[in-house]
Coordinates of C-alpha atoms and ligand atoms in Angstrom, one line a residue:
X152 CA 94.1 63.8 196.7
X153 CA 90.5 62.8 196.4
X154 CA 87.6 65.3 196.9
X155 CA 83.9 65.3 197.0
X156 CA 82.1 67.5 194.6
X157 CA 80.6 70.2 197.0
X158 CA 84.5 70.2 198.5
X159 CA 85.9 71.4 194.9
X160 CA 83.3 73.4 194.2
X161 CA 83.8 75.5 197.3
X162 CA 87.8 75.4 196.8
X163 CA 87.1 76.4 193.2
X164 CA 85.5 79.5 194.8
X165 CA 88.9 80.5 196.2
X166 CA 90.2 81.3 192.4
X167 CA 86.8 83.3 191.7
X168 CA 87.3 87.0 190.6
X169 CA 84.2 89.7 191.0
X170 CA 85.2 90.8 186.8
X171 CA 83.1 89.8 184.2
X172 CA 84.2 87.5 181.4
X173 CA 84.5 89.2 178.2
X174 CA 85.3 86.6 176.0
X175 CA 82.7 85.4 172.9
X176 CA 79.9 83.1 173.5
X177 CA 81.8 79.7 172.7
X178 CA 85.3 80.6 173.1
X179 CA 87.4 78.0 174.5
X180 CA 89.4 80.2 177.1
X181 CA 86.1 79.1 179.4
X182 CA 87.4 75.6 179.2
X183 CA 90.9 75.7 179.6
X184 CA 90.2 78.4 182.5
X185 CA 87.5 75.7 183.9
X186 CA 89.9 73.3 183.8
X187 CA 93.0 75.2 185.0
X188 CA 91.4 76.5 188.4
X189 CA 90.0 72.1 188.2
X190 CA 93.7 71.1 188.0
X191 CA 94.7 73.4 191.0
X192 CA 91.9 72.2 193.2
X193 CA 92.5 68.6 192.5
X194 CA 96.4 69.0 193.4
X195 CA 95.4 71.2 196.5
X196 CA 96.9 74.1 195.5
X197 CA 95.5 77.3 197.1
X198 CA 95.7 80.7 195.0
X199 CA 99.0 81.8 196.9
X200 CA 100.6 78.8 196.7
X201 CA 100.5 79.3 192.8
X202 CA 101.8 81.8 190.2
X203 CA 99.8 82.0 187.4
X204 CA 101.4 84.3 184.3
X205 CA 99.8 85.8 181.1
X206 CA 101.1 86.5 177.6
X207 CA 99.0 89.5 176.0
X208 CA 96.3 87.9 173.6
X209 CA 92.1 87.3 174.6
X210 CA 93.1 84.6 177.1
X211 CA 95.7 87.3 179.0
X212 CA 92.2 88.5 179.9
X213 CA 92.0 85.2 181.7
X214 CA 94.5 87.4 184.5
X215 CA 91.2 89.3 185.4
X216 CA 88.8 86.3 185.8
X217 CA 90.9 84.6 188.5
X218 CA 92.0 85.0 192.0
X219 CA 95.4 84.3 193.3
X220 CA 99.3 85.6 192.4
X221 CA 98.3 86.8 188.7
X222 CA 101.3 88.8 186.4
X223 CA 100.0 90.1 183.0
X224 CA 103.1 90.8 180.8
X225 CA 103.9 92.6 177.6
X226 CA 103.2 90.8 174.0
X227 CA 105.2 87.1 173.5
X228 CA 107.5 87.8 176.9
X229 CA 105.7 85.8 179.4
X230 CA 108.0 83.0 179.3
X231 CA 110.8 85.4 180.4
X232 CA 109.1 86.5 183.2
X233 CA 107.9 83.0 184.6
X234 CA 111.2 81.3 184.4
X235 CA 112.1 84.4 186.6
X236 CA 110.0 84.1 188.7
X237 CA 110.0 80.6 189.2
X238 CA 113.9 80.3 189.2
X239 CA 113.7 82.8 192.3
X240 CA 111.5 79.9 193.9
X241 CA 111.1 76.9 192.4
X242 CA 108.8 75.4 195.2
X243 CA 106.1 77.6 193.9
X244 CA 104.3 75.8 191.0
X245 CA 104.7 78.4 188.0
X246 CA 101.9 77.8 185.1
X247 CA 102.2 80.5 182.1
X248 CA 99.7 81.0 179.3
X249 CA 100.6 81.8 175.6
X250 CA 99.0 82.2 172.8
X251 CA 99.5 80.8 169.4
X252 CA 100.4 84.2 168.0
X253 CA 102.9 85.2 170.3
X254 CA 104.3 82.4 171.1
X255 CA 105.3 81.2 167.6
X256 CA 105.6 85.1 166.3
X257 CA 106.6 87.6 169.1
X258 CA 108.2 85.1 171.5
X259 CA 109.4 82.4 169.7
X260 CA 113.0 82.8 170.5
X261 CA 111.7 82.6 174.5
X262 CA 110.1 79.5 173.8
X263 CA 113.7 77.8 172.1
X264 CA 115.3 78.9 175.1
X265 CA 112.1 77.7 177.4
X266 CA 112.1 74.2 176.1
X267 CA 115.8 73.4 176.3
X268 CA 116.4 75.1 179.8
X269 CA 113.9 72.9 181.1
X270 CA 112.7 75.6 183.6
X271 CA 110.7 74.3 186.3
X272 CA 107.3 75.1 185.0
X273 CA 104.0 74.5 182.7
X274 CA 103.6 76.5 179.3
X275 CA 99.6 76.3 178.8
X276 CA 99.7 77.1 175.0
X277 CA 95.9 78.7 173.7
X278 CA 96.4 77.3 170.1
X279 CA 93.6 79.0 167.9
X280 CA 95.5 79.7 165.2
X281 CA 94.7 83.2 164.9
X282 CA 95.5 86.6 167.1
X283 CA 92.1 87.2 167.8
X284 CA 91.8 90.0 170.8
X285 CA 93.3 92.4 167.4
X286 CA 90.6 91.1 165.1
X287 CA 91.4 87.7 163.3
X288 CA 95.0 88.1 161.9
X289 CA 97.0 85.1 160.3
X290 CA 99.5 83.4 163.2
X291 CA 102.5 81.4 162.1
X292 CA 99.9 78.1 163.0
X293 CA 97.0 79.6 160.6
X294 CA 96.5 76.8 158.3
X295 CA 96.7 77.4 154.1
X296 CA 93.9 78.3 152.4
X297 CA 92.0 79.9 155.1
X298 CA 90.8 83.2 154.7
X299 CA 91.5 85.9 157.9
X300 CA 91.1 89.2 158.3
X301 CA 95.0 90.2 157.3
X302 CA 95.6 87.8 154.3
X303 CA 91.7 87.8 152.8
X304 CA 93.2 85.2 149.8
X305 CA 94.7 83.0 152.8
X306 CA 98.0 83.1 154.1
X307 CA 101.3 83.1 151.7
X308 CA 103.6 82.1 154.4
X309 CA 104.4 78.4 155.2
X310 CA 102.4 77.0 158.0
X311 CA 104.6 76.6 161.2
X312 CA 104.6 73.0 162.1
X313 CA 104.5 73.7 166.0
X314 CA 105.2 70.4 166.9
X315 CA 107.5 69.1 165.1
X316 CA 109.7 72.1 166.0
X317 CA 109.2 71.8 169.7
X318 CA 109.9 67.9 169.5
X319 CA 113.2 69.5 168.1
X320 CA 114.1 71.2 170.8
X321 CA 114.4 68.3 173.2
X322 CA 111.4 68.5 175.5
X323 CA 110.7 66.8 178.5
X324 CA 107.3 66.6 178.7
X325 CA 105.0 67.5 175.4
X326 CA 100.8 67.2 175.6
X327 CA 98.0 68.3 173.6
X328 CA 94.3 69.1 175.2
X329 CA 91.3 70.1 173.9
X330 CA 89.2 73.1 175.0
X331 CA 86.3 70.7 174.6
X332 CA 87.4 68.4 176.7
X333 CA 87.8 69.2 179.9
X334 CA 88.5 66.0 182.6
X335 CA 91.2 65.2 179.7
X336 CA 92.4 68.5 180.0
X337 CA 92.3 68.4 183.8
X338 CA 94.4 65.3 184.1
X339 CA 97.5 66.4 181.5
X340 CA 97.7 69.6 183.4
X341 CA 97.7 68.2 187.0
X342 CA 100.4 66.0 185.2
X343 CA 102.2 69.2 183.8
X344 CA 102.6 71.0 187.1
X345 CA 103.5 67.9 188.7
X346 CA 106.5 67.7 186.1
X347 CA 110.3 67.6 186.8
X348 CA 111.2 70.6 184.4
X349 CA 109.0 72.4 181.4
X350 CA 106.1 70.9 180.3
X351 CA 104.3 72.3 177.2
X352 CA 100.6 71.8 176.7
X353 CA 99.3 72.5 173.3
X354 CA 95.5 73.5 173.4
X355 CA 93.7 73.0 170.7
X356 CA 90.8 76.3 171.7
X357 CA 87.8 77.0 169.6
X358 CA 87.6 80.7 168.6
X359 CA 83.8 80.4 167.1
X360 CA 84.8 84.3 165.7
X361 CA 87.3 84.1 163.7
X362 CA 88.5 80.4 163.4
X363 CA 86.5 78.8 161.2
X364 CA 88.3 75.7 160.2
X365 CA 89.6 74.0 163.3
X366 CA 85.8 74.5 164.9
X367 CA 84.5 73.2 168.3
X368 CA 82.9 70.3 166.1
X369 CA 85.7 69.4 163.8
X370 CA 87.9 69.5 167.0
X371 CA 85.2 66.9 168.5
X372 CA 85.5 65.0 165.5
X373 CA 88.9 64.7 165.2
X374 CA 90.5 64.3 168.4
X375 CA 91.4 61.3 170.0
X376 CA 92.7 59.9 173.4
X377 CA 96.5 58.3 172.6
X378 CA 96.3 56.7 175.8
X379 CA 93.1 55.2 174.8
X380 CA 95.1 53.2 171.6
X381 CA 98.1 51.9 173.6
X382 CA 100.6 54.8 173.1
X383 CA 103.3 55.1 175.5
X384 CA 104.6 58.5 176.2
X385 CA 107.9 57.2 177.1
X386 CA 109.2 56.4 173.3
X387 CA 110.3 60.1 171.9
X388 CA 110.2 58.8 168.2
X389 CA 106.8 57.5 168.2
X390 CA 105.4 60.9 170.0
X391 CA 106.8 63.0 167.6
X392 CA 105.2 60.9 165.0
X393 CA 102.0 61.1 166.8
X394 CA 102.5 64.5 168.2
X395 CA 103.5 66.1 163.9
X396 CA 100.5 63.7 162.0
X397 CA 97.2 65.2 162.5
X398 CA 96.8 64.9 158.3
X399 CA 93.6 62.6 159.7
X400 CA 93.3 62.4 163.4
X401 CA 94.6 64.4 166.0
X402 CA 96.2 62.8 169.2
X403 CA 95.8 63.8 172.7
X404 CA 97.0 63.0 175.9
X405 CA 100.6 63.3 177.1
X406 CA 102.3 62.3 174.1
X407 CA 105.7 62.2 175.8
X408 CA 107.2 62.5 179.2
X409 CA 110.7 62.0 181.1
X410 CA 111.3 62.7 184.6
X411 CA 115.2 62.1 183.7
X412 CA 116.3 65.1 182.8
X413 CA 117.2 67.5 185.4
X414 CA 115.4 71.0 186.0
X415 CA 117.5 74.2 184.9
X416 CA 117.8 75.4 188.6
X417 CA 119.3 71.3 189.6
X418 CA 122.0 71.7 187.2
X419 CA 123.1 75.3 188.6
X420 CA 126.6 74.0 190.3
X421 CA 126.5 76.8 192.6
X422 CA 122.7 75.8 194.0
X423 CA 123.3 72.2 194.6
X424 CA 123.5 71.4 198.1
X425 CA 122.0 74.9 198.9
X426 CA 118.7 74.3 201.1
X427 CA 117.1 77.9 200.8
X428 CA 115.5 79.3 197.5
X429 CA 117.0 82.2 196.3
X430 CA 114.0 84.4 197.0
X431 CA 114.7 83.8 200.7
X432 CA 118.3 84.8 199.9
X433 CA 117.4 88.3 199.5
X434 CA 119.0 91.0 201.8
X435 CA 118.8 94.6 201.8
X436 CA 122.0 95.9 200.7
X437 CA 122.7 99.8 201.7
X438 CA 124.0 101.0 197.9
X439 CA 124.9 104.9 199.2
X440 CA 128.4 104.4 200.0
X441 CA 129.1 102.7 196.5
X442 CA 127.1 106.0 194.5
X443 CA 129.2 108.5 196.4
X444 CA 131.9 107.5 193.9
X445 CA 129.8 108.9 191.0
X446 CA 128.6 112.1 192.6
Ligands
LIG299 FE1 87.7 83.7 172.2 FE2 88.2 84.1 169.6 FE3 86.4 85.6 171.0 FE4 89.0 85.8 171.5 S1 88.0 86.3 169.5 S2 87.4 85.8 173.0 S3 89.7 83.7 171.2 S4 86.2 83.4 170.5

């Protein structure tokens, strides 16, 4: 759908929230939020026509800034709880929000299960390397050598190389954005919600606190539009090779995409052919009669 600028503005109004931001000056959660509520208008999507779910981490604060269906969940669980939710209706565009932290640490065995289910919904990953609502602590995606506020020498660990482990895992639709770059953004995530099945989007955010390697500016300098240099995001081999290399440039775009896989809830034998959503399968079931067994 195509809109004039004073008709997103005011539909970008409809997702405003009356609570101050309380992120840094220069964080990158204002451009992955600016381009979230973008994505939304652009598709049409009102806030009650969308559920929008929150991992604990400084963009979970993001749950505050926004209007519309919001659920705020406990630490590396918010995949659970969206695949729930949009298993119980999977008309309703369901977009959750992860951090790096929890989503490689805390959640990681959510996000195995996420990826190969092929739930029908969008992981937004907030990929700044660090857990820094508690203060700058090493993630699994911290890179070596760099000094944070939990391993002062840098970390010991292995970095986790996030995407070659989700290319592992047989995904159907893999992108990295840019908090920098927000039409790019805008575009890969009106693509993700548009998705047959799960579709992770690895954003690369600035934290200007306590990231101090994978900056605003070397992000700037660094990434690059795949599209723009011919890739197609149809051949798995070559995104994988785009999507693990980022030793000198780092690609963007959707790096790879199939509609051929069916969603988790199409593959249910007992839900095909069935024309209502579960959620408006629910009836209210008097339970007394069964609990005067136990009294
Ligand atoms: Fe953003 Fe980092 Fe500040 Fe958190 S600590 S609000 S991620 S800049």
């Amino acid at each position: 759908m195509s809109l004039s600028a004073s008709e997103i503005g005011a539909a970008m109004k409809d997702y405003a929230s009356q609570n101050p931001c309380t992120w840094c000056d220069g964080c990158g959660n204002y451009g992955i939020w600016g381009a979230t509520k973008l994505a939304l208008v652009e598709l049409g999507l009102k806030p009650w026509q969308v559920l929008l779910c929150y991992d604990v981490g400084c963009h979970g604060n993001g749950s505050d800034k926004t209007g519309g269906y919001r659920f705020h969940g406990l630490h590396g669980r918010v995949l659970p709880l969206s695949a729930g939710a949009s298993l119980a209706n999977p008309t309703v565009p369901v977009i959750a929000f992860g951090g790096d932290g929890a989503s490689f640490s805390e959640g990681v065995g959510h996000l195995v299960h996420a990826v190969r289910s092929n739930y029908q919904m969008t992981f937004v990953l907030h990929n700044n390397a660090n857990y820094g609502l508690t203060t700058g602590q090493a993630s699994a995606l911290t890179w070596q050598g760099q000094p944070m506020n939990s391993s002062p020498n840098g970390i010991p660990e292995e970095t986790l190389n996030s995407m070659d482990f989700i290319f592992s895992l047989a995904p159907t639709f893999v992108a990295r954005g840019f908090s920098g770059n927000i039409p790019q953004l805008t575009e890969i995530l009106k693509a993700a919600i548009r998705h047959r099945g799960f579709a992770y989007v690895d954003v690369l955010q600035a934290c200007p606190t306590y990231n101090k390697f994978a900056t605003h500016e070397w992000l700037l300098e660094h990434c690059y539009d795949a599209a723009a240099e011919g890739h197609d995001p149809k051949n798995f081999e070559k995104a994988r090779k785009l999507a693990v290399d980022t030793s000198k440039r780092v690609a963007t775009g959707i790096l790879y995409q199939t509609e051929e896989q069916p969603a988790f809830h199409e593959r249910l034998k007992p839900r095909q052919g069935v024309k209502t959503t579960p959620v408006e399968e629910v009836k209210i079931v008097d339970v007394s009669g069964f609990l005067k067994k136990f009294v």
